[in-house]
């Protein structure tokens, strides 16, 4: 069952979630966040793009001097991230409202890119991953952390059934990892199960062109 998520729906959903997002999504998803930033294997000179940075819950996990650009569709979510950057005193962080399906960056502008809990919340995950590949230099690293459709038959079926409801809430419950990666030409170097019940997957890819 394929249920489309629309851009307007996402904007409206995150306008509503912004004030309470951290309260709900901080501690539950924290182990995955720590693993995602660790697997970026950050070097002092790296420039990093975080796609769908939201309220910036990953910001405290980066080195304070990290050269980080964060983009998000939702001004309300980004306003929270701006506050966080100011509180953490991170001088090399740039935040922009931008649609990740058509980024205003040059080819190969970044060394690394990361998207945590974002790829199932975007209307067009294929377009977002293609853009991530375009703006990361050849040989650079892409880290994607998300819940993907379960490979277990019953759980996958339940996720399909829940899809229409989840779509209304602003994310896709049954996004399948394998077809997504093959459609954008990415081969995972590493897949690690993280968070409660190992229900989320951290995928690390090298941007081979
Ligand atoms: C579930 S939140 C995840 C936020 C953050 N990455 C985290 O780990 O807490 C998904 C985010 O993706 C953003 N988003 C959805 N579609 C987008 C798009 N096309 N371009 C940029 N950001 C988008 C939403 O506004 C929201 O902030």
Short mmCIF file of C-alpha atoms and ligand atoms in Angstrom, two decimals:
data_model
loop_
_atom_site.label_atom_id
_atom_site.label_comp_id
_atom_site.label_asym_id
_atom_site.label_seq_id
_atom_site.Cartn_x
_atom_site.Cartn_y
_atom_site.Cartn_z
CA UNK A 1 0.00 0.00 0.00
CA UNK A 2 1.52 3.32 -1.01
CA UNK A 3 0.22 6.44 0.65
CA UNK A 4 1.62 9.78 -0.49
CA UNK A 5 2.91 12.33 1.96
CA UNK A 6 2.58 15.92 0.76
CA UNK A 7 4.85 18.90 1.38
CA UNK A 8 2.04 21.04 2.83
CA UNK A 9 1.07 18.22 5.17
CA UNK A 10 4.67 18.00 6.44
CA UNK A 11 4.92 21.77 6.95
CA UNK A 12 1.63 21.83 8.86
CA UNK A 13 2.56 18.79 10.96
CA UNK A 14 5.93 20.21 12.08
CA UNK A 15 4.47 23.63 12.77
CA UNK A 16 2.31 21.81 15.35
CA UNK A 17 5.07 19.48 16.63
CA UNK A 18 7.76 22.16 17.07
CA UNK A 19 6.77 23.28 20.62
CA UNK A 20 6.59 19.69 21.95
CA UNK A 21 9.02 17.85 19.65
CA UNK A 22 11.98 17.72 22.05
CA UNK A 23 9.82 16.53 24.91
CA UNK A 24 8.64 13.51 22.88
CA UNK A 25 11.60 12.72 20.62
CA UNK A 26 14.69 13.47 22.69
CA UNK A 27 15.46 10.54 25.02
CA UNK A 28 13.65 7.80 23.04
CA UNK A 29 15.78 8.36 19.95
CA UNK A 30 18.98 9.36 21.66
CA UNK A 31 21.02 6.12 21.22
CA UNK A 32 20.53 6.29 17.45
CA UNK A 33 21.60 9.93 17.35
CA UNK A 34 24.83 9.19 19.22
CA UNK A 35 25.59 6.29 16.86
CA UNK A 36 24.80 8.37 13.74
CA UNK A 37 27.20 11.19 14.62
CA UNK A 38 29.86 8.66 15.70
CA UNK A 39 29.60 6.91 12.32
CA UNK A 40 30.19 10.21 10.50
CA UNK A 41 33.74 9.79 11.81
CA UNK A 42 34.19 13.57 11.89
CA UNK A 43 37.58 15.11 11.12
CA UNK A 44 38.43 18.70 12.14
CA UNK A 45 38.31 19.99 8.53
CA UNK A 46 35.07 18.24 7.51
CA UNK A 47 32.09 20.22 6.26
CA UNK A 48 28.87 18.45 7.17
CA UNK A 49 25.29 18.82 5.96
CA UNK A 50 22.43 17.78 8.23
CA UNK A 51 19.22 17.30 6.26
CA UNK A 52 15.95 17.96 8.11
CA UNK A 53 17.84 19.15 11.18
CA UNK A 54 14.54 19.93 12.94
CA UNK A 55 14.99 21.44 16.40
CA UNK A 56 18.69 20.52 16.35
CA UNK A 57 18.63 17.65 18.85
CA UNK A 58 21.87 16.32 17.32
CA UNK A 59 23.73 19.62 17.79
CA UNK A 60 25.24 18.83 21.23
CA UNK A 61 26.76 15.66 19.74
CA UNK A 62 28.97 17.51 17.24
CA UNK A 63 32.30 19.06 18.24
CA UNK A 64 31.51 22.75 19.08
CA UNK A 65 33.73 24.01 16.23
CA UNK A 66 32.15 21.67 13.64
CA UNK A 67 31.53 23.21 10.19
CA UNK A 68 27.87 22.24 9.97
CA UNK A 69 25.05 23.35 7.70
CA UNK A 70 21.55 22.36 8.75
CA UNK A 71 18.49 22.64 6.53
CA UNK A 72 14.80 22.10 7.20
CA UNK A 73 11.48 22.79 5.52
CA UNK A 74 9.89 24.02 8.75
CA UNK A 75 10.70 27.51 10.04
CA UNK A 76 9.12 26.61 13.40
CA UNK A 77 11.45 23.61 13.88
CA UNK A 78 14.45 25.64 12.71
CA UNK A 79 13.67 28.44 15.19
CA UNK A 80 14.28 25.92 17.99
CA UNK A 81 17.56 24.86 16.36
CA UNK A 82 18.66 28.53 16.16
CA UNK A 83 18.10 28.88 19.93
CA UNK A 84 20.09 25.70 20.52
CA UNK A 85 23.04 26.92 18.41
CA UNK A 86 23.10 30.15 20.42
CA UNK A 87 23.00 28.29 23.76
CA UNK A 88 25.74 25.87 22.70
CA UNK A 89 27.93 28.62 21.18
CA UNK A 90 28.67 26.87 17.89
CA UNK A 91 30.27 29.55 15.66
CA UNK A 92 30.49 27.45 12.49
CA UNK A 93 26.88 26.32 12.22
CA UNK A 94 24.65 27.71 9.46
CA UNK A 95 20.91 27.03 9.46
CA UNK A 96 18.63 27.55 6.46
CA UNK A 97 15.01 26.94 5.54
CA UNK A 98 15.35 24.79 2.44
CA UNK A 99 13.54 21.98 0.69
CA UNK A 100 15.88 18.99 0.67
CA UNK A 101 14.47 17.82 -2.66
CA UNK A 102 16.06 20.80 -4.39
CA UNK A 103 19.01 22.12 -2.45
CA UNK A 104 20.66 25.43 -3.06
CA UNK A 105 24.20 23.96 -2.83
CA UNK A 106 26.87 23.20 -5.42
CA UNK A 107 27.83 19.67 -6.44
CA UNK A 108 30.30 18.15 -3.99
CA UNK A 109 30.03 21.06 -1.53
CA UNK A 110 30.13 18.83 1.57
CA UNK A 111 32.40 16.07 2.85
CA UNK A 112 29.60 14.30 4.70
CA UNK A 113 25.82 14.37 5.07
CA UNK A 114 23.49 12.98 7.67
CA UNK A 115 19.71 12.64 8.00
CA UNK A 116 18.29 11.38 11.29
CA UNK A 117 14.62 10.40 11.49
CA UNK A 118 14.00 12.52 8.41
CA UNK A 119 13.95 10.33 5.34
CA UNK A 120 10.50 8.84 6.14
CA UNK A 121 9.16 12.31 6.99
CA UNK A 122 9.90 13.84 3.59
CA UNK A 123 7.36 13.65 0.75
CA UNK A 124 9.98 12.41 -1.75
CA UNK A 125 12.76 10.37 -0.09
CA UNK A 126 14.31 9.37 -3.44
CA UNK A 127 14.73 13.01 -4.49
CA UNK A 128 16.24 13.86 -1.09
CA UNK A 129 18.79 11.04 -1.24
CA UNK A 130 19.70 11.99 -4.83
CA UNK A 131 20.30 15.55 -3.67
CA UNK A 132 22.39 14.32 -0.74
CA UNK A 133 24.51 12.33 -3.20
CA UNK A 134 24.88 15.35 -5.46
CA UNK A 135 26.05 17.78 -2.77
CA UNK A 136 28.45 15.34 -1.08
CA UNK A 137 31.80 14.94 -2.81
CA UNK A 138 32.72 11.60 -4.40
CA UNK A 139 34.06 9.28 -1.71
CA UNK A 140 32.23 11.27 1.00
CA UNK A 141 30.04 9.71 3.67
CA UNK A 142 26.24 9.58 3.93
CA UNK A 143 24.61 8.46 7.17
CA UNK A 144 20.87 7.81 7.27
CA UNK A 145 19.09 6.89 10.48
CA UNK A 146 15.45 5.93 10.28
CA UNK A 147 12.72 3.43 10.88
CA UNK A 148 12.24 1.39 7.73
CA UNK A 149 9.58 -1.18 6.84
CA UNK A 150 10.24 -4.32 8.84
CA UNK A 151 11.61 -7.38 7.03
CA UNK A 152 9.41 -9.52 9.32
CA UNK A 153 6.20 -10.43 7.50
CA UNK A 154 3.70 -9.67 10.25
CA UNK A 155 5.35 -6.47 11.43
CA UNK A 156 5.71 -5.25 7.84
CA UNK A 157 2.02 -5.99 7.26
CA UNK A 158 1.07 -4.06 10.42
CA UNK A 159 3.19 -1.13 9.24
CA UNK A 160 1.36 -1.19 5.90
CA UNK A 161 -1.96 -1.10 7.74
CA UNK A 162 -0.83 1.84 9.86
CA UNK A 163 0.51 3.77 6.86
CA UNK A 164 -2.59 5.91 6.15
CA UNK A 165 -2.75 7.04 9.81
CA UNK A 166 0.99 7.73 10.03
CA UNK A 167 0.89 9.70 6.78
CA UNK A 168 -1.75 11.94 8.33
CA UNK A 169 0.61 12.45 11.29
CA UNK A 170 3.47 13.42 8.96
CA UNK A 171 5.62 10.33 8.33
CA UNK A 172 5.67 7.09 6.37
CA UNK A 173 5.61 3.93 8.50
CA UNK A 174 6.40 1.48 5.69
CA UNK A 175 9.31 2.94 3.74
CA UNK A 176 11.33 -0.04 2.46
CA UNK A 177 15.09 0.38 2.75
CA UNK A 178 16.36 -1.93 -0.03
CA UNK A 179 14.36 -0.47 -2.96
CA UNK A 180 15.05 3.07 -1.72
CA UNK A 181 18.83 2.58 -1.75
CA UNK A 182 18.86 0.81 -5.08
CA UNK A 183 16.78 3.55 -6.72
CA UNK A 184 19.40 6.14 -5.74
CA UNK A 185 22.38 3.90 -6.49
CA UNK A 186 23.65 3.59 -2.93
CA UNK A 187 25.16 0.44 -1.46
CA UNK A 188 25.36 0.33 2.33
CA UNK A 189 28.80 -0.17 3.87
CA UNK A 190 27.18 -0.74 7.23
CA UNK A 191 23.68 -1.24 8.66
CA UNK A 192 23.29 -1.16 12.45
CA UNK A 193 20.02 -1.68 14.34
CA UNK A 194 19.51 0.94 17.03
CA UNK A 195 17.05 2.25 19.65
CA UNK A 196 14.24 0.45 21.42
CA UNK A 197 13.58 -3.11 20.18
CA UNK A 198 16.27 -2.54 17.52
CA UNK A 199 13.45 -0.90 15.59
CA UNK A 200 15.51 1.70 13.71
CA UNK A 201 18.37 1.26 11.25
CA UNK A 202 21.49 3.34 10.85
CA UNK A 203 22.79 3.08 7.30
CA UNK A 204 26.26 4.29 6.34
CA UNK A 205 27.17 4.63 2.65
CA UNK A 206 30.18 5.90 0.73
CA UNK A 207 29.20 8.24 -2.10
CA UNK A 208 30.69 6.23 -4.99
CA UNK A 209 30.12 7.92 -8.36
C1 LIG B 1 11.01 13.68 12.43
S1 LIG B 1 11.73 15.22 12.16
C2 LIG B 1 13.47 14.85 12.46
C3 LIG B 1 14.22 16.07 12.94
C4 LIG B 1 15.68 15.83 13.30
N1 LIG B 1 16.43 15.32 12.17
C5 LIG B 1 15.83 14.90 14.47
O1 LIG B 1 16.65 13.98 14.41
O2 LIG B 1 15.16 15.13 15.50
C6 LIG B 1 11.73 15.40 10.39
C7 LIG B 1 12.17 16.76 9.91
O3 LIG B 1 12.28 16.73 8.49
C8 LIG B 1 11.83 17.99 8.00
N2 LIG B 1 11.48 17.86 6.58
C9 LIG B 1 10.44 17.19 6.03
N3 LIG B 1 10.46 17.31 4.69
C10 LIG B 1 11.53 18.08 4.37
C11 LIG B 1 12.08 18.56 3.15
N4 LIG B 1 11.55 18.25 1.96
N5 LIG B 1 13.18 19.32 3.21
C12 LIG B 1 13.76 19.63 4.39
N6 LIG B 1 13.29 19.21 5.59
C13 LIG B 1 12.19 18.43 5.58
C14 LIG B 1 10.66 18.32 8.90
O4 LIG B 1 10.32 19.71 8.85
C15 LIG B 1 11.19 17.87 10.26
O5 LIG B 1 11.87 18.90 10.94
#
